[in-house]
Amino acid sequence: MLASELEEFHKRADAAEEGIREIKREIALLYHTQYVCTKCLLIKEKEKTIEKLQQENIKLKHRLEILKRTIETLKDKSSTMPNISESNDVISINNTLCKIFQKAINEAYPNVSNPPVIVTTSNNPKFGDYQCNSAMPLARQLSSGGTKKNPRDVANDIMSKLEKSVLIDKYEIAGAGFINIYLKRDFGQSTLSSWLKMNKVPPPYVKKKKVIVDFSSPNVAKEMHVGHLRSTIIGESISRLLEYLEHDVLRLNHVGDWGTQFGMLIAHLQDKFPNYSTITPPIQDLQAFYKESKTRFDSDEEFKKRAYQCVVKLQAFEPDITKAWKMICDVSRKEFEKVYTRLDIKLIERGESFYQKRMESIVKELESKNLLEEDNGRKVMWGEKHGNGIPLTIIKSDGGFTYDTSDMAAIKQRVEEEKAEWVIYVTDAGQSLHFQMLISCAKRADILKDFHRIDHVGFGVVLGEDKKKFKTRSGDTVKLTELLDEGLKRALQKLKEKERDKVLSEEELKTAQESVAYGCIKYADLLHNRNHEYVFSFDKMLEDKGNTAVYLLYALTRIRSIARTANITQEELRERVHDTPISLEHEKEWKLAKVLLKFPDVILSISQDLFLHPLCEFCYEISCAFMEFYDKCYCVEKDQAGVIVKIHMGRILLTEVTAIVLEKCFALLGLKPVQRM
Ligand code: ARG
């Protein structure tokens, strides 16, 4: 529409310009003749026409500029939208097929409301690349409405309405009424080529949102345990994924840095290090310090009383007490940060203490809305359905606030001040009732509106190899830094077993060691359905066969080395992308390409349900398809003396785009690829 309008304006502008030139020629001619006087009137008239034409020309040019700009912005937008005809860079094949079938089914059966549109990938190449399985349920739906039709006929009806698409090579009906869908290689080729040209996979289009991901969130002075490790790993990956999709993501560390435990910690600090305000006390082992104060708290009434007083003073922001509190938090923070740096985790600390003032005001608000109820001296709040679940405790019987109060204050701050449209909490599944109640209460208090999306991303517990709760041999909780150290040690052992220390430089070995150690811990966590508990086993996660980080890291270095052994530089590759088509003739080449083309769909589905294990499965699927391809298709041919005689550039390009997709997946999972390992 716009392009044709633009063409029309071009034509009119050209015509106007031609008119002007024509008249100028005439004037010159007229001046040239001797009959100036007699033609004078005529000239005046012509001059007027010139002026008009010139003005018209200026307007047209201006309009042309605007149109050009509009077209540019539209082009920009369409490249991020899954619009098949405009751009095929980031097409969600699933969504596109669903749209095509939806339309065909609606046309074939305009009277059926909400017809089932079922499109899946096919897991047997005999049945096409994708399948539409709508005919069977549709036939049932028709027969319950009184129209008897067998599913194969229904499939035929749908087929007759299917429109042509750049994605699809052919459709065919099979079995009881399945429609097999075959993708077009041209589409695959141009899509993968465009990724190569950009040297990245652009994200599929989604509506952008302001998202808060609340993850990691350990507690000051208490152990940062494997549960927090899971939250950290899962939360980081979810944040990376949402950032990739260009959402506006705020990563928050909701540290437990407020509450009654600080009373006893501060009281104990006052006794043990009376000059704490001038000299930083050596309490590196905060856990031990916590245990000592807890013992005193439980056995010494006098101490207990003083601890309570400290809490009151802390909540009143008394400077001396605040200083002690800050100091204790600093010690904890340094410990947490060590873990974050090692695992490459980015987080903004905004602990419970941040909400102190807001807790006071949320209590007032809930009270004024008559939402709080007396319960044995406590003030509680029920969710939308009274009596369902357990109520939130907003005020304890001693008047103090709770975890629930801080979460009510936080959710209000997040949606109202931060303008978050989506809040994601990543904690162990044990807290799911807490979050259900929180969401329900926030809705009841009219803090959450219909458009807000709130997810509790829960996860199961980590077990030791004895299938019992993960503990050290002596029965203590496992310290995270010690766990990471152990990972490093085991990774090095593994590399040495494979004699990699003999071929890698010291620096390469260290990079590989860290990548393997931290990568395997993260990957083992993300590989399992997060709802399930999983067994933490270094032996398993460090295996170099099967779906492990080690296997995948190796696979990527191998893929990356193919071009290198053929002596093709990255620069050359970047150039050849423009004149060489990716080779997709061989069955194995095409199979690998079809796996890669699923990437946008995998990403979209994960961003919906926030389960990351399908991304790990996808990585494994890519590397398996790659190995099959590499086994059957030579990329570089050598003679008996090992001299390169032929390079299949189209295949090298396929290896390159495989690496690009795999690297993107690694980046989302937090794996660091290495050049050599
Ligand atoms: N500190 C809590 C814990 O260790 C997790 C906090 C999760 N976030 C939240 N907003 N409640 O269990």
XYZ file of C-alpha atoms and ligand atoms in Angstrom:
689
model
C 0.000 0.000 0.000
C 2.651 2.481 1.115
C 5.145 1.362 -1.499
C 2.636 1.905 -4.319
C 1.704 5.303 -2.895
C 5.378 6.159 -2.835
C 5.732 5.100 -6.450
C 2.755 7.285 -7.413
C 4.377 10.293 -5.721
C 7.653 9.573 -7.470
C 5.811 9.604 -10.780
C 4.008 12.847 -9.997
C 7.177 14.541 -8.824
C 8.961 13.417 -11.976
C 6.093 14.692 -14.136
C 6.153 18.050 -12.363
C 9.870 18.307 -12.863
C 9.557 17.398 -16.521
C 6.816 20.066 -16.858
C 9.130 22.660 -15.384
C 11.930 21.698 -17.724
C 9.548 21.841 -20.719
C 8.337 25.333 -19.812
C 11.894 26.546 -19.235
C 12.822 25.322 -22.679
C 9.858 27.194 -24.132
C 10.776 30.407 -22.320
C 14.306 30.203 -23.611
C 12.900 29.762 -27.047
C 10.556 32.694 -26.610
C 13.301 34.967 -25.343
C 15.284 33.895 -28.279
C 12.720 35.110 -30.757
C 12.156 38.718 -31.635
C 8.540 38.659 -30.692
C 9.122 39.326 -27.025
C 6.624 42.139 -26.805
C 3.828 40.428 -28.557
C 4.344 37.276 -26.548
C 4.790 39.168 -23.292
C 1.372 38.224 -21.985
C 1.948 34.633 -22.812
C 5.239 34.658 -20.895
C 3.614 36.130 -17.795
C 1.098 33.343 -17.872
C 3.799 30.745 -18.329
C 5.773 32.223 -15.426
C 2.756 31.824 -13.181
C 2.466 28.202 -14.213
C 6.161 27.716 -13.447
C 5.715 29.128 -9.976
C 2.740 26.855 -9.315
C 4.595 23.847 -10.568
C 7.624 24.682 -8.461
C 5.500 24.954 -5.348
C 3.760 21.693 -6.129
C 7.182 20.163 -6.603
C 8.378 21.330 -3.175
C 5.279 19.847 -1.530
C 5.673 16.577 -3.347
C 9.309 16.310 -2.376
C 8.422 16.938 1.244
C 5.697 14.296 1.160
C 8.145 11.925 -0.498
C 10.621 12.381 2.349
C 7.945 11.601 4.946
C 6.859 8.512 3.056
C 10.429 7.310 2.767
C 10.912 7.690 6.498
C 7.660 5.881 7.259
C 8.732 3.018 5.031
C 12.094 2.807 6.825
C 10.477 2.598 10.261
C 7.963 0.049 9.009
C 10.814 -2.024 7.616
C 12.546 -1.870 11.000
C 9.431 -3.055 12.741
C 8.623 -5.793 10.293
C 12.064 -7.295 10.749
C 11.189 -8.001 14.371
C 7.689 -9.250 13.633
C 7.009 -12.793 12.574
C 5.715 -11.662 9.218
C 6.427 -14.311 6.662
C 6.416 -12.228 3.522
C 8.518 -9.348 4.823
C 11.287 -11.081 6.701
C 12.056 -14.640 7.585
C 14.839 -14.026 10.079
C 13.038 -14.946 13.258
C 10.018 -16.882 12.201
C 8.336 -19.014 14.764
C 7.459 -21.968 12.581
C 4.927 -23.218 15.088
C 3.071 -19.925 15.297
C 3.099 -19.471 11.554
C 1.753 -22.959 10.916
C -0.898 -22.467 13.580
C -2.020 -19.264 11.857
C -2.151 -20.937 8.448
C -4.167 -23.873 9.776
C -6.406 -21.684 11.898
C -7.345 -19.736 8.782
C -7.919 -22.844 6.664
C -10.038 -24.524 9.345
C -12.118 -21.381 9.826
C -12.709 -21.182 6.102
C -13.556 -24.865 5.791
C -15.856 -24.839 8.805
C -17.086 -21.296 9.417
C -19.813 -22.552 11.733
C -17.564 -24.372 14.169
C -16.654 -22.099 17.020
C -13.191 -22.483 18.593
C -12.028 -25.317 16.377
C -8.973 -27.231 17.660
C -5.733 -26.120 15.973
C -3.084 -28.685 16.838
C 0.329 -28.375 15.214
C 3.338 -30.330 16.472
C 6.790 -31.221 15.259
C 6.897 -34.699 13.867
C 9.302 -37.111 15.492
C 9.399 -39.449 12.537
C 10.634 -38.122 9.177
C 8.126 -40.464 7.481
C 5.382 -38.198 8.764
C 6.801 -34.905 7.576
C 8.589 -32.232 9.555
C 5.512 -30.938 11.332
C 2.000 -32.294 11.614
C -1.465 -30.888 11.984
C -3.612 -33.227 14.031
C -6.814 -31.218 14.053
C -8.945 -33.378 11.768
C -9.706 -36.092 14.327
C -10.990 -33.871 17.168
C -12.706 -31.660 14.606
C -14.589 -34.656 13.170
C -15.724 -35.554 16.687
C -16.829 -31.984 17.280
C -18.765 -32.005 13.998
C -20.454 -35.286 14.774
C -21.565 -34.097 18.184
C -23.176 -31.204 16.289
C -24.978 -33.696 14.071
C -22.667 -33.674 11.005
C -21.111 -37.061 10.331
C -17.826 -36.832 8.500
C -14.789 -39.062 8.666
C -11.519 -37.436 9.764
C -9.812 -38.048 6.422
C -12.543 -36.052 4.667
C -12.177 -33.336 7.265
C -8.437 -33.324 6.565
C -9.218 -33.012 2.864
C -11.509 -30.055 3.533
C -8.763 -28.343 5.527
C -6.199 -29.123 2.824
C -8.358 -27.530 0.146
C -8.303 -24.245 2.051
C -4.599 -24.161 2.902
C -2.834 -21.210 1.367
C 0.615 -21.189 -0.147
C 3.419 -20.218 2.187
C 7.104 -19.509 1.782
C 7.713 -21.969 4.603
C 6.039 -24.977 3.152
C 7.070 -27.348 0.466
C 4.031 -29.635 0.565
C 1.244 -31.076 2.672
C -0.033 -34.621 2.553
C -2.750 -36.553 4.315
C -1.734 -39.679 6.169
C -3.366 -42.359 8.279
C -6.582 -41.515 10.037
C -6.499 -37.866 8.982
C -3.116 -36.460 9.958
C -1.779 -33.705 7.751
C 1.962 -34.002 7.295
C 3.791 -30.774 6.642
C 7.105 -30.555 4.830
C 9.254 -27.452 5.184
C 10.819 -25.793 2.197
C 14.600 -25.883 1.967
C 14.664 -22.408 0.395
C 13.083 -21.046 3.519
C 15.598 -22.853 5.708
C 18.456 -21.675 3.578
C 17.464 -18.020 3.560
C 16.689 -17.992 7.290
C 19.980 -19.584 8.323
C 21.831 -17.375 5.845
C 20.342 -14.267 7.359
C 21.450 -15.383 10.846
C 24.925 -15.924 9.464
C 24.986 -12.513 7.842
C 24.004 -10.895 11.108
C 26.409 -13.186 12.945
C 23.701 -13.753 15.568
C 20.231 -15.134 15.997
C 17.855 -12.237 16.421
C 15.216 -12.800 19.104
C 11.681 -13.717 18.087
C 9.183 -10.925 18.554
C 7.302 -10.642 21.845
C 5.466 -7.746 23.455
C 7.990 -5.983 25.691
C 7.311 -5.862 29.403
C 8.863 -4.507 32.551
C 9.843 -7.641 34.455
C 11.273 -8.112 37.935
C 13.093 -11.345 38.621
C 13.500 -11.914 42.367
C 16.126 -14.614 42.763
C 19.011 -15.961 44.817
C 17.878 -14.022 47.915
C 19.980 -15.648 50.656
C 19.730 -14.620 54.308
C 22.308 -12.575 56.176
C 24.329 -14.531 58.710
C 22.646 -17.738 57.677
C 24.020 -20.302 55.317
C 23.750 -19.642 51.598
C 22.848 -23.205 50.815
C 22.276 -25.305 47.700
C 18.662 -24.145 47.587
C 19.952 -20.615 47.084
C 22.359 -21.997 44.499
C 19.437 -23.400 42.511
C 17.555 -20.113 42.772
C 20.683 -18.263 41.633
C 21.279 -20.481 38.615
C 17.655 -20.670 37.492
C 16.987 -16.976 38.136
C 20.076 -15.926 36.209
C 19.047 -17.997 33.180
C 15.492 -16.713 33.230
C 16.814 -13.147 33.410
C 19.164 -13.764 30.496
C 16.349 -15.223 28.439
C 14.000 -12.314 29.117
C 16.758 -9.808 28.406
C 17.428 -11.565 25.118
C 13.762 -11.110 24.254
C 14.324 -7.407 24.972
C 12.117 -7.157 28.016
C 13.082 -4.495 30.533
C 14.433 -6.749 33.283
C 15.240 -5.773 36.864
C 17.133 -8.502 38.708
C 16.576 -8.235 42.450
C 18.295 -9.982 45.309
C 15.670 -10.000 48.058
C 18.210 -10.675 50.795
C 16.887 -11.591 54.232
C 18.577 -8.670 55.987
C 15.894 -7.616 58.454
C 14.005 -9.234 61.271
C 14.334 -10.458 64.807
C 17.517 -12.492 64.245
C 19.370 -9.170 64.064
C 18.449 -8.437 67.667
C 20.464 -11.340 68.985
C 23.281 -10.848 66.478
C 23.705 -7.212 67.510
C 23.388 -7.926 71.250
C 26.041 -10.622 70.915
C 28.271 -8.293 68.910
C 28.009 -5.643 71.632
C 29.222 -8.153 74.208
C 31.993 -9.734 72.207
C 33.337 -6.686 70.431
C 32.327 -3.628 72.473
C 34.424 -1.335 70.253
C 32.808 -2.599 67.035
C 31.966 0.943 65.952
C 35.625 1.885 65.621
C 37.283 -1.439 64.804
C 35.752 -3.889 62.348
C 35.431 -7.132 64.289
C 36.831 -10.335 62.799
C 33.593 -12.249 62.327
C 34.394 -13.908 59.020
C 32.659 -17.001 60.218
C 29.260 -15.403 60.582
C 27.507 -18.741 60.773
C 29.439 -19.683 63.887
C 28.720 -16.248 65.284
C 25.045 -16.754 64.525
C 25.049 -20.118 66.289
C 26.699 -18.646 69.395
C 24.165 -15.863 69.647
C 21.303 -18.280 69.090
C 22.492 -20.494 71.947
C 22.588 -17.488 74.242
C 19.194 -16.322 73.016
C 17.627 -19.679 73.827
C 19.194 -20.058 77.270
C 19.692 -16.582 78.708
C 16.505 -14.592 79.536
C 18.459 -11.396 80.172
C 20.140 -11.673 76.765
C 16.827 -12.383 75.100
C 15.325 -9.223 76.516
C 18.272 -7.153 75.318
C 18.041 -8.775 71.887
C 14.414 -7.656 71.613
C 15.383 -4.148 72.633
C 17.985 -4.135 69.891
C 15.298 -5.039 67.315
C 13.170 -2.122 68.452
C 16.152 0.205 68.247
C 17.083 -1.122 64.821
C 13.559 -0.513 63.557
C 13.784 3.023 64.929
C 17.020 3.448 62.927
C 19.150 4.253 65.979
C 22.595 5.157 64.545
C 24.774 2.919 66.690
C 22.567 -0.115 66.194
C 22.197 0.626 62.500
C 25.979 0.661 62.254
C 26.217 -2.784 63.857
C 23.519 -4.089 61.522
C 25.288 -2.678 58.487
C 28.536 -4.265 59.534
C 27.004 -7.695 59.872
C 25.344 -7.314 56.460
C 28.668 -6.283 54.917
C 30.357 -9.454 56.090
C 27.585 -11.540 54.572
C 27.548 -9.554 51.380
C 31.242 -10.190 50.785
C 30.627 -13.916 51.045
C 27.661 -13.824 48.667
C 29.575 -11.742 46.185
C 32.347 -14.305 45.941
C 29.812 -16.834 44.716
C 28.222 -14.367 42.277
C 31.549 -13.388 40.740
C 32.612 -16.966 40.266
C 29.331 -17.940 38.655
C 29.013 -14.715 36.640
C 25.730 -13.661 38.229
C 24.419 -10.106 37.978
C 22.073 -8.928 40.718
C 20.960 -5.774 42.424
C 20.740 -6.152 46.178
C 17.447 -4.936 47.557
C 16.852 -6.787 50.771
C 13.907 -6.865 53.122
C 15.281 -3.850 55.033
C 14.576 -1.674 51.995
C 10.868 -2.076 52.687
C 10.853 -1.115 56.394
C 9.009 2.199 55.885
C 6.824 0.662 53.217
C 5.866 -2.146 55.605
C 4.501 0.470 57.985
C 2.450 2.066 55.253
C 1.147 -1.191 53.767
C -0.081 -2.157 57.242
C -1.954 1.153 57.464
C -3.397 0.649 54.015
C -4.598 -2.888 54.739
C -6.038 -1.760 58.035
C -7.911 1.148 56.474
C -9.320 -1.206 53.840
C -10.500 -3.486 56.668
C -8.559 -6.412 55.328
C -6.825 -7.483 58.548
C -8.293 -9.854 61.092
C -7.412 -10.522 64.690
C -6.108 -14.058 65.304
C -4.683 -14.916 68.742
C -3.031 -11.560 69.061
C -1.739 -11.605 65.498
C -3.141 -9.662 62.598
C -3.678 -11.837 59.583
C -4.968 -11.387 56.082
C -6.884 -13.932 54.042
C -6.764 -14.144 50.259
C -9.668 -13.788 47.875
C -11.268 -16.993 49.076
C -11.516 -16.779 52.838
C -10.514 -20.009 54.545
C -8.456 -21.245 51.592
C -4.828 -22.021 52.329
C -3.286 -20.190 55.264
C -3.558 -16.468 55.875
C -0.577 -14.131 55.716
C 0.643 -12.936 59.101
C 0.922 -9.189 58.701
C 1.639 -8.324 62.342
C 2.985 -10.770 64.918
C 1.618 -10.875 68.442
C 4.674 -8.895 69.640
C 3.835 -6.191 67.098
C 6.688 -7.044 64.736
C 6.518 -7.532 61.000
C 7.122 -10.806 59.177
C 8.376 -12.250 55.896
C 4.762 -11.918 54.711
C 4.631 -8.211 55.579
C 7.819 -7.518 53.668
C 6.539 -9.408 50.638
C 3.252 -7.464 50.674
C 5.198 -4.198 50.843
C 7.582 -5.397 48.138
C 4.891 -6.457 45.682
C 3.220 -3.060 46.044
C 6.508 -1.229 45.543
C 7.269 -3.370 42.506
C 4.035 -2.880 40.640
C 3.331 0.691 41.702
C 6.767 2.321 41.938
C 8.770 0.134 39.566
C 5.775 -0.251 37.254
C 6.506 -3.945 36.867
C 4.003 -5.787 34.713
C 5.505 -9.162 35.451
C 7.129 -10.339 38.700
C 8.931 -13.670 38.936
C 9.939 -15.213 42.274
C 12.490 -18.003 42.165
C 12.519 -20.040 45.379
C 12.211 -23.657 46.461
C 8.810 -25.279 45.914
C 8.299 -25.312 49.689
C 7.323 -21.654 49.477
C 4.628 -22.095 46.845
C 1.767 -21.716 49.319
C 3.335 -18.492 50.606
C 3.356 -17.074 47.080
C -0.143 -18.293 46.288
C -1.403 -16.473 49.378
C 0.680 -13.404 48.588
C -0.756 -13.149 45.066
C -4.264 -13.749 46.300
C -3.967 -11.127 49.054
C -2.373 -8.600 46.689
C -5.308 -9.057 44.320
C -7.772 -8.677 47.145
C -6.058 -5.480 48.260
C -6.322 -4.247 44.650
C -2.550 -3.949 44.340
C -2.460 -6.493 41.526
C -4.628 -5.856 38.495
C -5.692 -8.253 35.757
C -2.823 -7.330 33.464
C -0.139 -8.207 36.011
C 1.561 -11.529 35.595
C 3.089 -13.073 38.708
C 4.995 -16.350 38.636
C 6.399 -18.401 41.417
C 9.160 -20.397 39.759
C 9.556 -23.205 42.266
C 12.106 -25.992 42.313
C 12.716 -29.280 44.096
C 15.366 -30.009 46.695
C 18.932 -31.031 45.926
C 19.810 -34.530 47.089
C 23.163 -36.114 47.796
C 24.232 -39.280 45.996
C 22.699 -41.242 48.868
C 19.327 -39.746 47.770
C 19.077 -37.947 51.100
C 19.134 -34.204 51.619
C 22.441 -32.786 50.380
C 24.804 -32.593 53.378
C 28.513 -32.890 54.083
C 29.826 -36.147 55.556
C 29.663 -34.650 59.011
C 26.023 -33.760 58.439
C 26.494 -29.995 58.004
C 24.980 -28.013 55.185
C 27.358 -27.726 52.259
C 29.038 -24.334 51.941
C 28.707 -22.990 48.439
C 32.270 -21.746 48.098
C 33.519 -25.167 49.154
C 31.252 -26.785 46.605
C 32.640 -24.559 43.857
C 36.203 -25.357 44.966
C 35.425 -29.034 44.787
C 34.039 -28.497 41.288
C 37.284 -26.836 40.215
C 39.331 -29.680 41.638
C 37.236 -32.337 39.930
C 37.226 -30.488 36.593
C 41.015 -30.269 36.623
C 41.258 -33.956 37.437
C 39.025 -34.726 34.481
C 41.084 -32.579 32.096
C 44.284 -34.203 33.324
C 42.793 -37.675 32.891
C 42.324 -36.788 29.252
C 45.878 -35.446 29.176
C 44.686 -32.027 28.174
C 47.329 -30.481 30.434
C 49.888 -31.750 27.925
C 48.446 -29.846 24.975
C 46.907 -26.744 26.512
C 48.800 -23.724 27.767
C 48.524 -22.965 31.459
C 46.046 -20.205 30.767
C 43.955 -22.328 28.402
C 43.858 -25.071 30.989
C 42.637 -22.678 33.675
C 39.938 -21.249 31.407
C 38.793 -24.754 30.494
C 38.824 -25.805 34.144
C 36.590 -22.936 35.232
C 34.285 -23.264 32.272
C 33.860 -26.999 32.922
C 33.497 -26.689 36.701
C 30.953 -23.882 36.855
C 29.327 -24.929 33.598
C 28.680 -28.455 34.800
C 27.157 -27.286 38.092
C 24.812 -24.874 36.301
C 23.954 -27.282 33.518
C 23.161 -30.198 35.816
C 20.723 -27.951 37.628
C 19.035 -26.574 34.513
C 18.891 -29.931 32.729
C 16.392 -31.358 35.198
C 12.754 -30.383 35.232
C 12.975 -27.822 38.009
C 9.910 -29.193 39.743
C 11.743 -32.410 40.473
C 14.396 -32.979 43.093
C 17.777 -33.817 41.639
C 20.823 -35.711 42.756
C 23.988 -33.667 42.931
C 26.806 -35.794 41.569
C 30.100 -34.452 40.283
C 30.829 -37.817 38.691
C 27.660 -37.662 36.616
C 27.883 -34.022 35.654
C 31.518 -34.361 34.584
C 30.883 -37.254 32.225
C 31.884 -36.450 28.681
C 29.170 -38.571 27.079
C 25.459 -37.917 27.080
C 23.733 -34.650 27.782
C 26.301 -32.911 29.987
C 28.018 -29.544 29.932
C 31.345 -31.248 29.259
C 30.012 -33.011 26.177
C 28.442 -29.831 24.832
C 31.486 -27.666 25.486
C 33.591 -30.209 23.606
C 31.060 -30.323 20.795
C 31.185 -26.568 20.339
C 34.993 -26.380 20.343
C 35.009 -29.144 17.736
C 32.483 -27.334 15.548
C 34.422 -24.118 15.882
C 37.664 -25.826 14.917
C 36.407 -27.099 11.542
C 36.823 -23.779 9.729
C 40.117 -23.246 11.520
C 41.615 -26.553 10.299
C 40.520 -25.646 6.794
C 42.526 -22.438 7.240
C 39.471 -20.276 6.774
C 39.597 -17.081 8.776
C 36.559 -15.499 10.378
C 36.896 -12.578 7.945
C 36.774 -14.904 4.977
C 33.773 -16.698 6.432
C 31.936 -13.406 6.903
C 32.564 -12.635 3.236
C 31.579 -16.010 1.877
C 28.251 -15.809 3.658
C 27.193 -13.317 0.993
C 28.059 -15.358 -2.089
C 27.778 -18.985 -0.974
C 24.465 -20.661 -0.169
C 24.392 -22.880 2.889
C 24.439 -26.442 1.695
C 21.161 -28.234 2.501
C 20.949 -30.929 -0.177
C 22.114 -33.886 1.834
C 19.491 -35.442 4.084
C 21.719 -34.939 7.142
C 22.398 -31.304 6.296
C 18.696 -30.635 6.011
C 18.008 -32.519 9.239
C 20.487 -30.350 11.137
C 19.034 -27.201 9.584
C 15.524 -28.151 10.670
C 16.716 -28.559 14.251
C 18.340 -25.112 14.169
C 15.167 -23.568 12.739
C 13.290 -24.639 15.867
C 15.310 -22.201 17.963
C 12.735 -19.340 17.988
C 9.992 -21.768 19.010
C 12.077 -23.228 21.821
C 12.779 -19.732 23.124
C 9.146 -18.629 22.905
C 7.917 -21.693 24.726
C 10.460 -21.305 27.545
C 9.567 -17.669 27.963
C 5.987 -18.795 28.523
C 6.376 -21.549 31.104
C 9.847 -20.654 32.465
C 11.076 -24.241 32.371
C 14.661 -24.302 31.142
C 15.267 -28.013 30.662
C 13.889 -27.958 27.088
C 16.707 -25.572 26.191
C 19.243 -28.122 27.469
C 17.503 -30.857 25.500
C 17.608 -28.615 22.458
C 21.388 -28.127 22.829
C 21.816 -31.864 22.932
C 19.555 -32.331 19.923
C 21.671 -29.830 17.980
C 24.935 -31.530 18.833
C 23.562 -34.980 17.982
C 22.202 -33.751 14.627
C 25.548 -32.085 14.050
C 27.483 -35.285 14.723
C 25.258 -37.198 12.271
C 25.870 -34.550 9.635
C 29.603 -34.412 10.268
C 29.814 -38.154 10.051
C 28.172 -38.317 6.634
C 29.182 -35.061 4.975
C 32.762 -34.025 4.382
C 33.429 -30.383 5.037
C 37.078 -30.592 4.078
C 38.564 -33.279 1.862
C 42.205 -34.256 2.171
C 44.376 -36.529 0.082
C 46.383 -39.406 1.513
C 49.219 -37.110 2.429
C 46.791 -34.998 4.447
C 46.831 -32.097 2.018
C 43.510 -30.278 1.646
C 42.106 -30.951 -1.817
C 38.588 -29.616 -1.474
C 36.686 -27.341 0.854
C 32.876 -27.511 0.913
C 32.168 -23.914 1.778
C 28.380 -24.406 1.913
C 28.918 -26.998 4.641
C 31.436 -24.916 6.526
C 28.741 -22.245 6.626
C 26.320 -24.777 8.087
C 28.834 -25.581 10.837
C 29.196 -21.864 11.457
C 25.475 -21.215 11.898
C 25.262 -24.279 14.165
C 27.941 -22.696 16.337
C 26.058 -19.389 16.422
C 22.847 -21.047 17.625
C 24.640 -23.267 20.130
C 26.572 -20.311 21.524
C 23.361 -18.372 21.989
C 21.907 -21.295 23.945
C 25.089 -21.482 26.028
C 24.887 -17.785 26.797
C 21.324 -18.232 28.051
C 22.316 -21.215 30.182
C 25.381 -19.448 31.559
C 27.923 -21.776 29.928
C 31.188 -20.176 28.839
C 32.457 -21.562 25.557
C 36.218 -22.053 25.279
C 38.483 -21.883 22.239
C 40.327 -25.053 23.190
C 39.811 -27.666 25.838
N 15.256 -15.171 51.716
C 14.267 -16.124 51.334
C 14.757 -17.539 51.650
O 15.915 -17.758 51.873
C 13.901 -16.056 49.875
C 13.265 -14.765 49.441
C 12.530 -14.895 48.153
N 11.925 -13.672 47.730
C 10.844 -13.118 48.252
N 10.419 -11.972 47.787
N 10.163 -13.707 49.214
O 13.964 -18.450 51.643
